[in-house]
CSV table of C-alpha atoms and ligand atoms in Angstrom, one decimal:
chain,number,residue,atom,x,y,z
A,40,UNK,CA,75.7,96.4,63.8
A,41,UNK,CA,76.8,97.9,67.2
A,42,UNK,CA,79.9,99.3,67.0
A,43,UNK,CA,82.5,97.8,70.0
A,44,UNK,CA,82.2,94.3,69.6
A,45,UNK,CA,81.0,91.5,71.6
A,46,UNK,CA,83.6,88.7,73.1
A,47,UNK,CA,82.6,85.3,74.4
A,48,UNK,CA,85.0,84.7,77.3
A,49,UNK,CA,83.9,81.0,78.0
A,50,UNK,CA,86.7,79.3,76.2
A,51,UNK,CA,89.0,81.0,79.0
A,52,UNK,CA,86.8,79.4,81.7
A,53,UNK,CA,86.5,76.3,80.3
A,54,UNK,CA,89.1,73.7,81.4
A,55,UNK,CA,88.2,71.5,78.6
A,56,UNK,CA,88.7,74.0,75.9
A,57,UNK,CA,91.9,73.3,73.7
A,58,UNK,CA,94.6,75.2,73.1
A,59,UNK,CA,93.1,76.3,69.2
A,60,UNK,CA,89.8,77.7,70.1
A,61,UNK,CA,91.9,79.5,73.0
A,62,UNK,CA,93.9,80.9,70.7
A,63,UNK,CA,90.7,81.9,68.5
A,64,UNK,CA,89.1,83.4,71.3
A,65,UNK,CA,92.3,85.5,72.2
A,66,UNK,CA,92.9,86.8,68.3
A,67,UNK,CA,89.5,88.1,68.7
A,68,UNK,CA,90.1,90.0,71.9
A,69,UNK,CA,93.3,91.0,70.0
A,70,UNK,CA,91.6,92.5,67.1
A,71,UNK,CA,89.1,94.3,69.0
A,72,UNK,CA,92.0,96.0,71.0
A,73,UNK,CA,93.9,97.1,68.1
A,74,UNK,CA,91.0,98.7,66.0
A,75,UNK,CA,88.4,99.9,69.0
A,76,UNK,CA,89.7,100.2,72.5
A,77,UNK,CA,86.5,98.1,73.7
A,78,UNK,CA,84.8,94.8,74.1
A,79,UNK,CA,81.8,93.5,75.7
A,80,UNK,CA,82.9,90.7,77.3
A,81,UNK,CA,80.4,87.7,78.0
A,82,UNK,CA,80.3,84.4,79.6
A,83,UNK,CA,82.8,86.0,81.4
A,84,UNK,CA,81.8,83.8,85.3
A,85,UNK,CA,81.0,86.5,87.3
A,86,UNK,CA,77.9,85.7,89.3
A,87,UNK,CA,74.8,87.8,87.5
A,88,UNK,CA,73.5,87.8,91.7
A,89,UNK,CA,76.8,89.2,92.5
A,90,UNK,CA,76.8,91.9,89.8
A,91,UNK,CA,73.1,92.8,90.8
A,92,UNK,CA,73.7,93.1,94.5
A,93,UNK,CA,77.3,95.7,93.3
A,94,UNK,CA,74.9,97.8,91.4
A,95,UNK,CA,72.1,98.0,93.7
A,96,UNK,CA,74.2,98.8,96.7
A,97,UNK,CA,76.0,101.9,94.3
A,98,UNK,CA,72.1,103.1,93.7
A,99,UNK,CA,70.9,102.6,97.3
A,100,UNK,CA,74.1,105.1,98.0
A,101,UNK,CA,73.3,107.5,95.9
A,102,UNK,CA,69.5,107.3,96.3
A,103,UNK,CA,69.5,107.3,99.9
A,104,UNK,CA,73.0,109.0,101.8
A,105,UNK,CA,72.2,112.6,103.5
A,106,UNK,CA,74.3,115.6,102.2
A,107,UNK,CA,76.4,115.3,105.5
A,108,UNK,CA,77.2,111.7,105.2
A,109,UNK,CA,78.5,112.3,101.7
A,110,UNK,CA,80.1,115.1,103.3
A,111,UNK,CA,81.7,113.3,106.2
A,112,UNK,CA,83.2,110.6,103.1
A,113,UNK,CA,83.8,113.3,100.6
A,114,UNK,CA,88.0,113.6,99.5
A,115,UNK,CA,90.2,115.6,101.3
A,116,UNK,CA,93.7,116.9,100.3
A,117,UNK,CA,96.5,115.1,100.7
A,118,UNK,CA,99.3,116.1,103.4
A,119,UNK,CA,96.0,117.2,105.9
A,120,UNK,CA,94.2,115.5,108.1
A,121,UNK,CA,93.3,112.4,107.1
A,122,UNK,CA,92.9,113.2,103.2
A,123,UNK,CA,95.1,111.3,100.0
A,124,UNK,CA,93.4,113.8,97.1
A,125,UNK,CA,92.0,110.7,95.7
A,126,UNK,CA,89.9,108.6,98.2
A,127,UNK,CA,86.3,109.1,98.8
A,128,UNK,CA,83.3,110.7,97.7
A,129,UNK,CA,83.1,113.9,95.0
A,130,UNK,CA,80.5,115.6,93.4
A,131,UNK,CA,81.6,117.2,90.4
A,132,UNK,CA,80.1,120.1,88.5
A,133,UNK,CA,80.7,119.4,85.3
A,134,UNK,CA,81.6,122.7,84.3
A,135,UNK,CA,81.4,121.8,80.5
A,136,UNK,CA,82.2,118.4,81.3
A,137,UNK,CA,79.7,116.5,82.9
A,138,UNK,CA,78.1,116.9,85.8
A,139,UNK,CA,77.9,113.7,88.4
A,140,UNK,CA,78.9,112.2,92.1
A,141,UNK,CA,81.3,109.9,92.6
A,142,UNK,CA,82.8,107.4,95.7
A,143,UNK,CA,86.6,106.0,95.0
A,144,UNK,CA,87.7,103.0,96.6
A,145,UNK,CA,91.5,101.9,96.0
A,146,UNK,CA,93.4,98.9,96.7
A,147,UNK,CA,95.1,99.5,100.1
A,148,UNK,CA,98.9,101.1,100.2
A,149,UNK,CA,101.5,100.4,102.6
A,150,UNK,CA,101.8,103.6,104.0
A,151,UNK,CA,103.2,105.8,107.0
A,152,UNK,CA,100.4,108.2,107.3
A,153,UNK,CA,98.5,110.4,108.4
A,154,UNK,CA,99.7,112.3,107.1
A,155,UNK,CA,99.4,110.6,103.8
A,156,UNK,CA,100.7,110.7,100.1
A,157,UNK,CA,98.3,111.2,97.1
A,158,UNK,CA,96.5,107.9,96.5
A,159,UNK,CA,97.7,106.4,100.1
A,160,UNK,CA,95.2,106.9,102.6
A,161,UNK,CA,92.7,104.9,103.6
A,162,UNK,CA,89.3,104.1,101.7
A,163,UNK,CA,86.2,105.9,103.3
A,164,UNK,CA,83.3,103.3,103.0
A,165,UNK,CA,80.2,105.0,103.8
A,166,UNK,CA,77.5,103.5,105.9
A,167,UNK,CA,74.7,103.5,103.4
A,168,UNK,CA,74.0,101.0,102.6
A,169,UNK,CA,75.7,99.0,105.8
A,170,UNK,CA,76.8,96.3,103.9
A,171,UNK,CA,78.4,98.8,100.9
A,172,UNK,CA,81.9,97.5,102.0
A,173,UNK,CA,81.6,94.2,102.1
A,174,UNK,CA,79.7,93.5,98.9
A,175,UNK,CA,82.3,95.2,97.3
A,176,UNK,CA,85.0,93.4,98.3
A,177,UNK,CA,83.3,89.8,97.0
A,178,UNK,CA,82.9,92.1,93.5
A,179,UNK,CA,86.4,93.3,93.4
A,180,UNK,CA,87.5,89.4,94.4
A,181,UNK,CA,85.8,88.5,91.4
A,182,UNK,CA,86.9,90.9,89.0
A,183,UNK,CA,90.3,90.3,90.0
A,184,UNK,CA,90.0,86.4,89.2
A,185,UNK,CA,88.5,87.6,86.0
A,186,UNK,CA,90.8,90.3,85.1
A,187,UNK,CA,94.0,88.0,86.0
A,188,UNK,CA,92.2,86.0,83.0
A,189,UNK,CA,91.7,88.6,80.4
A,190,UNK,CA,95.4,89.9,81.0
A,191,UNK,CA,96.7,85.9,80.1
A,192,UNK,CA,94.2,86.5,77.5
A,193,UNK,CA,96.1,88.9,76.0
A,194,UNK,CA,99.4,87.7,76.5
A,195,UNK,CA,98.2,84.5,74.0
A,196,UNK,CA,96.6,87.1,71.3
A,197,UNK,CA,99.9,89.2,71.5
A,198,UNK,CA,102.2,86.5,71.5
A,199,UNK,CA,103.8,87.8,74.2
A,200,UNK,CA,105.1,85.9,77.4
A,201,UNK,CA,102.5,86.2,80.1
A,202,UNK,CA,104.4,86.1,82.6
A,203,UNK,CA,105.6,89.5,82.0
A,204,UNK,CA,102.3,90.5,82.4
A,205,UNK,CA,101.8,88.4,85.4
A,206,UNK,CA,104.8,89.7,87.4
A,207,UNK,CA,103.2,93.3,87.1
A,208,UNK,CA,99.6,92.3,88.1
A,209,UNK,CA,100.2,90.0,91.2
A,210,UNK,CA,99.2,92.6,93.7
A,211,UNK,CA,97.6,95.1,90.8
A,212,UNK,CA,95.8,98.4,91.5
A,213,UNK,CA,92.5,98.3,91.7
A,214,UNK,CA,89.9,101.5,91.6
A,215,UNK,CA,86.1,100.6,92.6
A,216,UNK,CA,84.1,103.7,91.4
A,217,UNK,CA,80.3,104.1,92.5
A,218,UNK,CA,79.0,106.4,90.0
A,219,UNK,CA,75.7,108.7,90.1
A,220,UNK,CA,74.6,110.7,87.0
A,221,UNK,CA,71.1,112.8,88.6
A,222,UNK,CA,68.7,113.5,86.3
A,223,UNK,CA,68.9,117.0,84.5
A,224,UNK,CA,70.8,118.8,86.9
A,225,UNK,CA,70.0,122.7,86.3
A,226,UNK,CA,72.0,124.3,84.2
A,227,UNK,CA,74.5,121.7,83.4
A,228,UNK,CA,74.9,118.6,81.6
A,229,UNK,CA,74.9,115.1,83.7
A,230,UNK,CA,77.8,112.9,82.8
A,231,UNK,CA,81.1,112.4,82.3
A,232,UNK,CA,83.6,115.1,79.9
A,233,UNK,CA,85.3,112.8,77.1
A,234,UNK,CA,88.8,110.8,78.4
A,235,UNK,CA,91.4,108.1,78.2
A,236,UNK,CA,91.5,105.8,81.6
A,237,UNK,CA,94.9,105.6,82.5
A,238,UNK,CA,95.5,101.7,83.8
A,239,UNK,CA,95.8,98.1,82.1
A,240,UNK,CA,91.6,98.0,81.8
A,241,UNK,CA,88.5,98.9,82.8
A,242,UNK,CA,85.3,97.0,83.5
A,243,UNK,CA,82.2,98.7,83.5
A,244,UNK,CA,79.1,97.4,84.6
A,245,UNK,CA,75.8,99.8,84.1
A,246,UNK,CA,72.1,99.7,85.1
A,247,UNK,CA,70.3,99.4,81.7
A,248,UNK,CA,69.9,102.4,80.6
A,249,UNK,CA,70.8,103.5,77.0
A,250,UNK,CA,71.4,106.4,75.6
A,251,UNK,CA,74.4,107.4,78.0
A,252,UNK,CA,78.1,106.1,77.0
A,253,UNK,CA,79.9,107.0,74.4
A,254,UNK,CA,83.0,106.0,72.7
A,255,UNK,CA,85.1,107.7,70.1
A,256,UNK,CA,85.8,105.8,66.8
A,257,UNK,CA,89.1,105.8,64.6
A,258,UNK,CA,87.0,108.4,62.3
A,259,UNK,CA,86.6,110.7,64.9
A,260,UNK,CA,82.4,110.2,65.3
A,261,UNK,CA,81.2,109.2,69.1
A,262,UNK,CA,79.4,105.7,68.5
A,263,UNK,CA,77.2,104.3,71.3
A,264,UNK,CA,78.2,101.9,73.9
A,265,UNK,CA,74.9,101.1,75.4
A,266,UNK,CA,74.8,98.2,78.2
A,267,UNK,CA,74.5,94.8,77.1
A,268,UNK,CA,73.0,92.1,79.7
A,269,UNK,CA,74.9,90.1,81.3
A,270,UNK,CA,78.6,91.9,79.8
A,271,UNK,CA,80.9,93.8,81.2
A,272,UNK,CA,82.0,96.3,79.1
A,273,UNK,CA,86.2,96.0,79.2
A,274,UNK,CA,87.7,99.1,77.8
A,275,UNK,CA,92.0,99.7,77.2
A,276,UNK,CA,93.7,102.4,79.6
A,277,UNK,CA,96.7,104.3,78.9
A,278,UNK,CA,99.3,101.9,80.7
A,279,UNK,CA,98.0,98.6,78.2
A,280,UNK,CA,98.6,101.1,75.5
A,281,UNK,CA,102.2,101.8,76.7
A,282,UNK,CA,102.8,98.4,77.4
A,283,UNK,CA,102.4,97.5,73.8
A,284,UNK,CA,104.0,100.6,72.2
A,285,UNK,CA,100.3,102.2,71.6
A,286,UNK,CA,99.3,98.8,69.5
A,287,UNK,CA,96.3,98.8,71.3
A,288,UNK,CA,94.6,102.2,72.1
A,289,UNK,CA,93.3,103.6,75.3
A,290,UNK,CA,90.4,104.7,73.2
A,291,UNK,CA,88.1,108.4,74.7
A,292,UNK,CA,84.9,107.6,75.7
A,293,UNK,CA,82.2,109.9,77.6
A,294,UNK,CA,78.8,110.0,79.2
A,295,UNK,CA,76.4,112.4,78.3
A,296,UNK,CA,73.2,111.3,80.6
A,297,UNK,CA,69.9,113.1,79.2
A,298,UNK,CA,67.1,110.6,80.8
A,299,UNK,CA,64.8,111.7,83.5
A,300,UNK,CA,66.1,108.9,85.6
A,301,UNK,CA,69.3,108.8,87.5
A,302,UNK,CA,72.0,106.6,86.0
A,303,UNK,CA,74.6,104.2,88.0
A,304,UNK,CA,77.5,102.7,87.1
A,305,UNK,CA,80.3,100.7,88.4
A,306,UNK,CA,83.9,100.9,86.7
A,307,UNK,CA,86.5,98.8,88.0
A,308,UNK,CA,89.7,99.7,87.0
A,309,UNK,CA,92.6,97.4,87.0
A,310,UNK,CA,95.7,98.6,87.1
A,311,UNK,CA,99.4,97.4,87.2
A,312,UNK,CA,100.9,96.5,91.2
A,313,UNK,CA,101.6,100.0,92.4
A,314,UNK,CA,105.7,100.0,92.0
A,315,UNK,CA,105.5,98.4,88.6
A,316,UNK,CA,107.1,99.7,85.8
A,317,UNK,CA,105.6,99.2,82.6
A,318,UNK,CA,107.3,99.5,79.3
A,319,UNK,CA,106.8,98.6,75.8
A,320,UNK,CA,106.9,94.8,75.6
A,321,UNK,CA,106.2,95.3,71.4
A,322,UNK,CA,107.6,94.1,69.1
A,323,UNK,CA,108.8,90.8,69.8
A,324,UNK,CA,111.9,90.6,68.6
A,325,UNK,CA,113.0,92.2,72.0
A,326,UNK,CA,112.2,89.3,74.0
A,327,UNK,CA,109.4,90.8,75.7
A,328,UNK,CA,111.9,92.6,78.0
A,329,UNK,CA,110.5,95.9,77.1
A,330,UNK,CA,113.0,98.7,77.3
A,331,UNK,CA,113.1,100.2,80.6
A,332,UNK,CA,114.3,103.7,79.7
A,333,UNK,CA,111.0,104.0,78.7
A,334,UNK,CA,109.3,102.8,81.6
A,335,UNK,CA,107.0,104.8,83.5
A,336,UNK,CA,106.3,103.7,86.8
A,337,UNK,CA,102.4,103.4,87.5
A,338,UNK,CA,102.2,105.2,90.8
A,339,UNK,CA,104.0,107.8,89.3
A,340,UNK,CA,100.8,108.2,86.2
A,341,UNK,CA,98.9,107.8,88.9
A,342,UNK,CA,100.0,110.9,91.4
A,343,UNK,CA,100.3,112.6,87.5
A,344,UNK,CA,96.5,111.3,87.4
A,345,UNK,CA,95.5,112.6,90.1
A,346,UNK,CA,96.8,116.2,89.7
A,347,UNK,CA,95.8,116.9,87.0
A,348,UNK,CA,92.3,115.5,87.6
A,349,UNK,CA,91.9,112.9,85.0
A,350,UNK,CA,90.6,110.9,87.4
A,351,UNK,CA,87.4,112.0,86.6
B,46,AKG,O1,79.7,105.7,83.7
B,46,AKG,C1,80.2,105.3,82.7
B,46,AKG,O2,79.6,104.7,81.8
B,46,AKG,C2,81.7,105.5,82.4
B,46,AKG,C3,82.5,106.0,83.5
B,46,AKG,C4,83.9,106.3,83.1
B,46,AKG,O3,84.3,106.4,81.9
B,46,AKG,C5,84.9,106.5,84.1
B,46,AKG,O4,84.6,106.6,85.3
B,46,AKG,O5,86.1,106.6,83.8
B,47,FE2,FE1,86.4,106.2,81.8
């Protein structure tokens, strides 16, 4: 028996579904969020083309851009030129933590710059493959429709107003990452060192290789994750935690890659609107009004995020 369970999502699609097997569906996503920090989520009416076409453009990227086109996309610092610290391609050593190349894409800031503010410049879409950029956008389209779901979800299995939710999601943070893990690179370990993502939740969708992901359990052993066709695999970040006083956990996962053959993958992270301020909405005898003293302000976690390089 795999270890993060498997969710079907189709009685949130399905207009004709009532209000009990809603309410089934959402205890279910509830309990999965309280003891393991993931779900495979299926039947969840995202276009399997659409999906295909995301990860295929991520590999033809990493298969096919030149050193200097990675190197004309590749993050700069904030405050120079035209660099945020967070935008853009990286290829990161590992060190002990896992070796692999990255491309960020970020929902678009209002912004004065250039100069620009960590996390507020613009996205650096490179030109392999040509059509990289727009593919994207119909995925993260998607995703948000689907997301914007899965938070309502929620709501329904917490018992919790969604609108509160709703309010702090309308124009949410979202992170597209095009992930490359080479094969074997010398002298380090391919993948991904072990951490907690740090928005509402994360939707990760793999080629199908096993072997790779790994997530930690409540007894402290690293149980498998391995891609499931046709699922995303939806995973709690640190502000969902906060949101419901740590209720449901932001759970470490990592990647340790060992194949011969290069693995992609394609998080999208959803995160709250970039002024919101989350706070614990748990219990419910507070009226869901959460208790702003103890608010933290997502762009704030996400400049923290950034400098202090959890965005891995
Ligand atoms: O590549 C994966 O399977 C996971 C990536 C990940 O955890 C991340 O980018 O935060
Ligand atoms: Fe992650």
């Amino acid at each position: 028996m795999a270890y993060v369970p498997i969710i079907d999502f189709s009685p949130f699609l399905d207009p004709s579904s009532s209000p009990e097997v809603k309410k089934q569906a959402a205890l279910e996503i509830d309990r999965a969020c309280r003891e393991v920090g993931f779900f495979y989520l299926s039947n969840h009416g995202v276009d399997e083309e659409l999906r295909q076409a995301m990860l295929g453009r991520a590999r033809t990227f990493f298969e096919n851009a030149t050193e200097e086109e990675k190197q004309a996309i590749s993050i700069k610092p904030a405050g120079t030129d035209h660099g945020d610290d967070a935008r853009g391609f990286q290829k990161v050593d590992g060190r002990g933590k896992g070796a692999h190349e990255a491309v960020d894409f970020f929902r678009p800031v209002e912004t004065a710059g250039p100069p620009y503010e960590i996390g507020q410049g613009e996205n650096l879409w490179p030109s392999t493959p040509s059509d990289l950029r727009t593919v994207s956008e119909k995925y993260i389209d998607a995703l948000f429709t689907l997301a914007t779901k899965v938070v309502q979800a929620l709501a329904l299995g917490l018992g919790v107003d969604e609108s509160i939710f709703l309010t702090r999601i309308g124009e949410a943070f979202w992170n597209l990452r095009i992930l490359g893990y080479y094969p074997k690179p010398e002298g380090k370990q391919a993948g991904i060192g072990d951490h907690t993502d740090f928005g509402i939740l994360t939707f990760l969708l793999t080629d199908p290789q096993k072997d790779s992901l790994q997530v930690l359990s409540k007894d402290g052993s690293w149980e498998a994750a391995d891609p499931i066709p046709n699922t995303f695999l939806c995973n709690i970040g640190d502000m969902l935690s906060k949101w419901t006083d740590g209720i449901y956990k932001s759970t470490r996962h990592r990647v340790l890659h060992n194949s011969d053959t290069m693995r992609i993958s394609v998080p999208l992270f959803f995160d709250p609107d970039w002024d919101a301020v989350i706070s614990p909405v748990l219990p419910l005898d507070r009226n869901g009004e959460g208790r702003e003293d103890e608010g933290v302000r997502y762009r704030d976690k996400f400049v923290q995020a950034v400098k202090y390089s959890i965005v891995t």
